[in-house]
Amino acid sequence: MKKKLLIIVTAAALTFALLPQAAFGASSVSFSDRPVIKAETTGQRTIKVSWTKVKEAKGYELYRALPGKAFQKIKTVKSASLLTYADKDRKSNTSYYYRLKAYKVTKGKKVYGRYSWSVRGDAGLPQEVNGPWLEASGEKGIGFYWSYDGKADGCYIYRSESEDGDFSLIDNVTEKEESYWNYADDGVKGGETYFYKVQPYADCKGTLVKGRMSKALSASAIYDQPVAAKSSLINGKASNELIFKVTMETFSYDTVFAVSTDLTVEKEQRQVTLQQSWKNGDAEELRETFLHISGLSKDGITYTEDGSVTASGGETIYIKASCSDPVSVGTGETSRIIIHCLYDGNAAMLDNL
């Protein structure tokens, strides 16, 4: 609903700004008519104001106001043929309003015509950036998007490793999809947190104009699922009971491992799957063994036999698992261990260990 309302308001503002400009093509207007005025951004702190010629006029008086403030006269143009004024040294990325009236001299006294309608002129690009908002993050990339209602030919992307640190320019986006801009940063390191800002820019009459910097977006380059850095099998000989030593990646989330003697608990949540493959001549053989989890430990000495153990990033957990038949891991084999766990409250698994 908010997006729809924003579109309606923006359209109304554009219509208002364009109404007087539609008649700007007229070469002149009579003294009794309103002059037609327009304002254009020509620089970071400069606005060009122009108007139609008024018949019988001796000159013009130009007025300026900040939004919500009273108009103040800023210039008396004493030539009827001079129809432009460059308003310089304005505050960067700020909107102003202008209006104008013509005057003529009758019997030594100034006689004024009607005021023009007021128009808005922008020094720079005053509109605020909406966002940015995080779209996706992973070990190898961070994606985010934002919107901007003002004029923009592109947006600069800045990145920092701390919120209060120096933001460095890393890229430039020149195309947007529908009403949104987006960017994917693939130059990140897993486990690191980054901060991003975006800044719109536009080419205004050959001059590069930059808008306001957006607020900072914080995002981390981390896996979407818990990940183990390495795993090993403690028991190398054939045995009915094996112990797996699993070390979590330093940047993985807290992961809950559970051991249960309750047979109503889903089978996959109570077992370790050991997949072994090896070459037998030209053929590849695959063996899959299911082991029942019987204990969990942080130190490899004291085991929890009914309950759960949480492993944070960088921590090691020992998983004791048993099988009715002796199991061994031989040389020349490729072993793949699948361990089910709870991640962010949902069932997940550590795969390809």
Short mmCIF file of C-alpha atoms in Angstrom, two decimals:
data_model
loop_
_atom_site.label_atom_id
_atom_site.label_comp_id
_atom_site.label_asym_id
_atom_site.label_seq_id
_atom_site.Cartn_x
_atom_site.Cartn_y
_atom_site.Cartn_z
CA MET A 1 0.00 0.00 0.00
CA LYS A 2 2.87 2.38 0.81
CA LYS A 3 4.50 1.77 -2.56
CA LYS A 4 1.25 2.57 -4.39
CA LEU A 5 0.78 5.78 -2.39
CA LEU A 6 4.34 6.85 -3.13
CA ILE A 7 3.80 6.41 -6.86
CA ILE A 8 0.63 8.52 -6.77
CA VAL A 9 2.27 11.34 -4.84
CA THR A 10 5.29 11.37 -7.14
CA ALA A 11 3.09 11.50 -10.22
CA ALA A 12 1.16 14.43 -8.77
CA ALA A 13 4.35 16.34 -8.06
CA LEU A 14 5.61 15.81 -11.59
CA THR A 15 2.32 16.97 -13.08
CA PHE A 16 2.44 20.17 -11.04
CA ALA A 17 5.99 20.90 -12.12
CA LEU A 18 5.24 20.34 -15.79
CA LEU A 19 2.04 22.38 -16.08
CA PRO A 20 3.70 25.81 -16.41
CA GLN A 21 6.50 24.42 -18.57
CA ALA A 22 4.05 23.14 -21.18
CA ALA A 23 3.37 26.73 -22.24
CA PHE A 24 7.02 27.74 -22.13
CA GLY A 25 7.35 27.43 -25.88
CA ALA A 26 5.37 30.66 -26.36
CA SER A 27 7.66 33.49 -27.55
CA SER A 28 6.00 36.08 -25.31
CA VAL A 29 2.96 36.82 -23.19
CA SER A 30 1.00 40.03 -22.70
CA PHE A 31 1.65 42.21 -19.66
CA SER A 32 -1.68 41.24 -18.12
CA ASP A 33 -0.86 37.50 -18.28
CA ARG A 34 1.30 35.50 -15.93
CA PRO A 35 4.87 34.97 -17.13
CA VAL A 36 5.86 31.33 -17.60
CA ILE A 37 8.95 30.33 -15.63
CA LYS A 38 11.07 27.17 -15.32
CA ALA A 39 14.09 26.11 -13.28
CA GLU A 40 16.76 23.60 -14.27
CA THR A 41 19.58 21.91 -12.38
CA THR A 42 22.87 22.91 -14.01
CA GLY A 43 25.32 22.05 -11.24
CA GLN A 44 25.86 20.81 -7.72
CA ARG A 45 25.06 24.32 -6.38
CA THR A 46 23.62 26.09 -9.43
CA ILE A 47 20.07 26.45 -10.77
CA LYS A 48 19.24 28.10 -14.08
CA VAL A 49 15.98 30.07 -14.04
CA SER A 50 14.41 31.17 -17.34
CA TRP A 51 11.13 32.75 -18.36
CA THR A 52 9.10 33.91 -21.33
CA LYS A 53 9.34 37.49 -22.58
CA VAL A 54 6.57 39.80 -21.36
CA LYS A 55 5.32 42.43 -23.82
CA GLU A 56 5.71 46.06 -22.73
CA ALA A 57 7.96 45.00 -19.82
CA LYS A 58 10.92 47.15 -18.81
CA GLY A 59 12.40 44.43 -16.64
CA TYR A 60 11.69 41.61 -14.18
CA GLU A 61 11.94 40.86 -10.47
CA LEU A 62 12.89 37.34 -9.42
CA TYR A 63 11.99 35.80 -6.04
CA ARG A 64 13.26 32.69 -4.26
CA ALA A 65 12.10 30.65 -1.24
CA LEU A 66 13.02 27.52 0.63
CA PRO A 67 10.19 24.99 1.06
CA GLY A 68 7.71 26.33 3.61
CA LYS A 69 9.40 29.76 3.81
CA ALA A 70 8.45 33.21 2.50
CA PHE A 71 9.66 34.43 -0.90
CA GLN A 72 12.47 36.97 -0.95
CA LYS A 73 13.52 39.10 -3.93
CA ILE A 74 16.95 38.01 -5.15
CA LYS A 75 17.36 39.84 -8.45
CA THR A 76 16.04 42.78 -10.43
CA VAL A 77 16.64 42.22 -14.14
CA LYS A 78 16.70 45.66 -15.79
CA SER A 79 16.65 44.41 -19.38
CA ALA A 80 13.40 43.23 -20.98
CA SER A 81 15.35 41.01 -23.38
CA LEU A 82 17.35 39.18 -20.67
CA LEU A 83 15.31 36.05 -19.94
CA THR A 84 17.64 33.85 -17.84
CA TYR A 85 19.37 34.00 -14.49
CA ALA A 86 21.96 31.62 -13.00
CA ASP A 87 21.35 31.25 -9.27
CA LYS A 88 24.77 30.20 -7.98
CA ASP A 89 26.26 29.13 -4.64
CA ARG A 90 23.11 27.43 -3.45
CA LYS A 91 23.25 24.74 -0.78
CA SER A 92 24.12 21.41 -2.39
CA ASN A 93 21.29 18.87 -2.77
CA THR A 94 18.60 21.35 -1.74
CA SER A 95 15.30 22.35 -3.35
CA TYR A 96 14.24 25.98 -3.88
CA TYR A 97 11.12 27.66 -5.27
CA TYR A 98 11.07 30.58 -7.69
CA ARG A 99 8.53 33.06 -9.00
CA LEU A 100 8.80 36.18 -11.13
CA LYS A 101 6.86 39.27 -12.11
CA ALA A 102 7.44 41.82 -14.86
CA TYR A 103 7.39 45.59 -14.42
CA LYS A 104 7.10 48.62 -16.69
CA VAL A 105 7.56 52.31 -15.99
CA THR A 106 4.55 54.60 -16.45
CA LYS A 107 4.90 58.32 -15.70
CA GLY A 108 8.07 57.61 -13.75
CA LYS A 109 6.53 54.91 -11.56
CA LYS A 110 6.90 51.11 -11.65
CA VAL A 111 3.78 49.20 -12.58
CA TYR A 112 3.90 45.47 -11.88
CA GLY A 113 2.35 42.62 -13.81
CA ARG A 114 1.09 39.37 -12.35
CA TYR A 115 3.31 36.88 -10.53
CA SER A 116 4.19 33.71 -12.37
CA TRP A 117 3.26 30.40 -10.84
CA SER A 118 6.02 29.17 -8.54
CA VAL A 119 8.29 26.37 -9.76
CA ARG A 120 10.77 24.16 -7.97
CA GLY A 121 14.46 24.12 -8.83
CA ASP A 122 17.03 21.70 -7.43
CA ALA A 123 20.65 22.41 -6.64
CA GLY A 124 22.12 18.95 -7.08
CA LEU A 125 19.90 15.94 -6.38
CA PRO A 126 17.98 16.60 -3.13
CA GLN A 127 15.79 13.49 -2.98
CA GLU A 128 16.66 10.88 -0.35
CA VAL A 129 17.59 7.33 -1.33
CA ASN A 130 15.06 4.72 -0.17
CA GLY A 131 17.08 1.86 1.33
CA PRO A 132 19.30 0.06 0.66
CA TRP A 133 17.77 -3.24 1.77
CA LEU A 134 19.44 -6.64 1.96
CA GLU A 135 18.28 -9.07 -0.74
CA ALA A 136 20.60 -12.05 -0.18
CA SER A 137 23.92 -12.91 1.44
CA GLY A 138 26.24 -15.89 1.28
CA GLU A 139 29.85 -16.94 1.56
CA LYS A 140 30.72 -15.56 -1.87
CA GLY A 141 28.42 -12.58 -2.31
CA ILE A 142 26.08 -9.98 -0.83
CA GLY A 143 23.12 -8.60 -2.78
CA PHE A 144 21.01 -5.56 -1.97
CA TYR A 145 18.57 -3.15 -3.64
CA TRP A 146 17.20 0.39 -3.27
CA SER A 147 14.95 2.93 -4.96
CA TYR A 148 15.34 6.59 -5.84
CA ASP A 149 12.52 8.90 -6.91
CA GLY A 150 14.67 11.69 -8.33
CA LYS A 151 16.58 12.06 -11.58
CA ALA A 152 19.54 9.67 -11.74
CA ASP A 153 21.71 8.35 -14.55
CA GLY A 154 23.40 5.91 -12.19
CA CYS A 155 24.45 5.19 -8.62
CA TYR A 156 27.86 4.87 -7.02
CA ILE A 157 28.43 1.95 -4.61
CA TYR A 158 30.60 2.51 -1.53
CA ARG A 159 31.81 -0.12 0.96
CA SER A 160 33.47 -0.12 4.35
CA GLU A 161 34.46 -2.76 6.90
CA SER A 162 33.11 -0.68 9.77
CA GLU A 163 30.08 1.58 10.12
CA ASP A 164 32.17 4.59 11.16
CA GLY A 165 35.09 3.81 8.86
CA ASP A 166 36.02 5.27 5.50
CA PHE A 167 33.73 4.20 2.66
CA SER A 168 35.54 3.44 -0.60
CA LEU A 169 34.00 3.57 -4.07
CA ILE A 170 33.82 -0.02 -5.39
CA ASP A 171 31.46 0.16 -8.36
CA ASN A 172 28.96 2.09 -10.46
CA VAL A 173 25.44 0.92 -11.42
CA THR A 174 23.84 2.46 -14.52
CA GLU A 175 20.75 0.31 -15.06
CA LYS A 176 17.74 -0.45 -12.89
CA GLU A 177 14.95 -3.01 -13.05
CA GLU A 178 11.54 -1.34 -13.11
CA SER A 179 11.57 1.07 -10.14
CA TYR A 180 14.44 -0.54 -8.23
CA TRP A 181 18.21 -0.52 -8.48
CA ASN A 182 20.21 -3.54 -7.29
CA TYR A 183 23.79 -4.63 -6.84
CA ALA A 184 25.63 -7.88 -6.04
CA ASP A 185 29.06 -7.63 -4.43
CA ASP A 186 31.07 -10.77 -5.23
CA GLY A 187 34.33 -9.40 -3.85
CA VAL A 188 33.69 -10.41 -0.23
CA LYS A 189 35.35 -12.82 2.17
CA GLY A 190 33.38 -15.47 4.01
CA GLY A 191 32.74 -14.59 7.62
CA GLU A 192 33.31 -10.84 7.20
CA THR A 193 30.74 -8.10 7.80
CA TYR A 194 30.52 -5.17 5.38
CA PHE A 195 28.74 -1.82 5.30
CA TYR A 196 27.37 -0.29 2.09
CA LYS A 197 26.15 3.13 0.98
CA VAL A 198 24.81 4.23 -2.41
CA GLN A 199 24.86 7.68 -4.00
CA PRO A 200 22.83 8.69 -7.08
CA TYR A 201 24.35 10.89 -9.77
CA ALA A 202 23.16 12.59 -12.94
CA ASP A 203 24.54 14.43 -15.96
CA CYS A 204 22.97 17.91 -15.82
CA LYS A 205 23.78 19.91 -18.94
CA GLY A 206 27.22 18.28 -19.15
CA THR A 207 27.97 18.66 -15.44
CA LEU A 208 28.22 15.65 -13.11
CA VAL A 209 25.93 16.16 -10.11
CA LYS A 210 25.94 13.85 -7.09
CA GLY A 211 23.03 13.26 -4.72
CA ARG A 212 22.85 12.55 -1.02
CA MET A 213 24.59 9.47 0.34
CA SER A 214 22.19 6.79 1.55
CA LYS A 215 22.13 5.38 5.05
CA ALA A 216 24.48 2.45 5.68
CA LEU A 217 23.44 -1.17 5.15
CA SER A 218 25.16 -3.84 7.24
CA ALA A 219 25.50 -7.35 5.76
CA SER A 220 27.62 -10.42 6.51
CA ALA A 221 29.11 -12.85 4.02
CA ILE A 222 28.08 -16.09 5.72
CA TYR A 223 26.65 -19.42 4.69
CA ASP A 224 22.91 -19.82 4.58
CA GLN A 225 23.30 -23.24 6.25
CA PRO A 226 25.58 -24.41 9.06
CA VAL A 227 28.89 -25.62 7.69
CA ALA A 228 31.63 -27.79 9.13
CA ALA A 229 35.19 -26.89 8.29
CA LYS A 230 36.42 -30.47 8.66
CA SER A 231 35.49 -33.81 10.11
CA SER A 232 37.46 -36.90 10.99
CA LEU A 233 36.80 -40.44 12.13
CA ILE A 234 38.49 -41.13 15.45
CA ASN A 235 38.16 -44.94 15.26
CA GLY A 236 40.17 -46.19 12.33
CA LYS A 237 39.54 -49.89 12.91
CA ALA A 238 36.41 -51.90 12.31
CA SER A 239 34.06 -51.26 15.18
CA ASN A 240 30.40 -51.25 16.14
CA GLU A 241 30.88 -47.76 17.59
CA LEU A 242 32.52 -44.82 15.79
CA ILE A 243 33.28 -41.30 16.97
CA PHE A 244 33.14 -38.41 14.50
CA LYS A 245 35.01 -35.21 15.32
CA VAL A 246 33.37 -32.23 13.59
CA THR A 247 34.76 -28.67 13.69
CA MET A 248 32.39 -25.89 12.64
CA GLU A 249 33.46 -23.05 10.36
CA THR A 250 34.29 -19.93 12.37
CA PHE A 251 31.53 -17.97 10.64
CA SER A 252 28.76 -20.54 10.85
CA TYR A 253 25.69 -19.94 13.01
CA ASP A 254 24.98 -21.73 16.27
CA THR A 255 23.97 -25.28 15.38
CA VAL A 256 22.07 -27.65 17.67
CA PHE A 257 22.86 -31.37 17.59
CA ALA A 258 20.44 -33.72 19.34
CA VAL A 259 20.64 -37.26 20.65
CA SER A 260 17.44 -39.07 21.63
CA THR A 261 16.39 -42.49 22.79
CA ASP A 262 12.81 -41.59 21.97
CA LEU A 263 11.95 -43.70 18.95
CA THR A 264 9.09 -41.36 18.01
CA VAL A 265 11.66 -38.74 17.02
CA GLU A 266 12.15 -38.75 13.26
CA LYS A 267 14.68 -41.36 12.28
CA GLU A 268 16.88 -39.01 10.26
CA GLN A 269 17.31 -36.80 13.33
CA ARG A 270 18.80 -39.71 15.29
CA GLN A 271 21.39 -40.98 12.86
CA VAL A 272 24.59 -40.34 10.97
CA THR A 273 24.78 -41.46 7.36
CA LEU A 274 28.19 -42.68 6.25
CA GLN A 275 28.56 -42.99 2.47
CA GLN A 276 31.73 -44.68 1.17
CA SER A 277 32.72 -45.10 -2.46
CA TRP A 278 35.75 -46.74 -4.02
CA LYS A 279 37.01 -47.98 -7.39
CA ASN A 280 36.71 -51.69 -8.18
CA GLY A 281 38.33 -52.00 -11.57
CA ASP A 282 36.42 -49.76 -13.95
CA ALA A 283 33.36 -49.74 -11.74
CA GLU A 284 32.67 -47.52 -8.77
CA GLU A 285 31.08 -49.12 -5.74
CA LEU A 286 29.04 -47.25 -3.17
CA ARG A 287 28.20 -48.36 0.35
CA GLU A 288 25.85 -46.47 2.64
CA THR A 289 25.74 -47.17 6.38
CA PHE A 290 23.27 -45.72 8.86
CA LEU A 291 24.56 -45.25 12.40
CA HIS A 292 22.46 -44.45 15.45
CA ILE A 293 23.64 -41.35 17.41
CA SER A 294 24.22 -42.43 20.98
CA GLY A 295 26.17 -39.52 22.45
CA LEU A 296 27.33 -35.94 21.99
CA SER A 297 30.31 -34.24 23.60
CA LYS A 298 32.21 -30.95 23.53
CA ASP A 299 35.44 -32.37 24.98
CA GLY A 300 35.38 -35.95 23.70
CA ILE A 301 35.30 -37.26 27.26
CA THR A 302 31.89 -36.58 28.80
CA TYR A 303 28.98 -37.48 26.51
CA THR A 304 25.35 -36.42 26.63
CA GLU A 305 23.21 -39.47 25.89
CA ASP A 306 19.78 -37.80 25.83
CA GLY A 307 19.42 -34.11 24.99
CA SER A 308 21.15 -31.55 22.81
CA VAL A 309 24.51 -29.81 22.42
CA THR A 310 25.03 -26.48 20.66
CA ALA A 311 28.15 -25.85 18.59
CA SER A 312 29.03 -22.27 17.69
CA GLY A 313 31.31 -21.13 14.89
CA GLY A 314 34.85 -22.48 15.37
CA GLU A 315 33.84 -25.02 18.01
CA THR A 316 34.31 -28.79 17.85
CA ILE A 317 31.72 -31.43 18.67
CA TYR A 318 32.24 -35.17 19.08
CA ILE A 319 29.46 -37.41 17.79
CA LYS A 320 29.35 -41.02 19.00
CA ALA A 321 27.44 -43.32 16.67
CA SER A 322 26.83 -47.05 16.70
CA CYS A 323 25.80 -49.76 14.27
CA SER A 324 24.78 -53.41 14.66
CA ASP A 325 27.53 -54.50 12.27
CA PRO A 326 31.20 -53.51 12.53
CA VAL A 327 32.09 -50.52 10.33
CA SER A 328 35.54 -49.55 9.02
CA VAL A 329 36.93 -46.82 6.81
CA GLY A 330 39.68 -48.11 4.56
CA THR A 331 42.34 -46.44 2.44
CA GLY A 332 41.54 -45.47 -1.13
CA GLU A 333 37.93 -44.77 -0.19
CA THR A 334 36.04 -41.53 -0.58
CA SER A 335 33.91 -40.98 2.51
CA ARG A 336 30.95 -38.67 2.79
CA ILE A 337 29.26 -38.06 6.12
CA ILE A 338 25.75 -36.63 6.49
CA ILE A 339 24.84 -35.43 9.97
CA HIS A 340 21.39 -34.03 10.67
CA CYS A 341 21.08 -31.14 13.09
CA LEU A 342 18.88 -28.17 13.99
CA TYR A 343 19.73 -24.80 12.48
CA ASP A 344 17.71 -21.68 13.24
CA GLY A 345 14.96 -23.89 14.64
CA ASN A 346 14.64 -25.95 11.46
CA ALA A 347 16.01 -29.34 10.46
CA ALA A 348 19.19 -29.07 8.42
CA MET A 349 22.20 -31.21 7.73
CA LEU A 350 25.94 -30.98 7.46
CA ASP A 351 26.62 -32.48 4.08
CA ASN A 352 29.73 -33.36 2.06
CA LEU A 353 31.98 -33.51 5.10
#
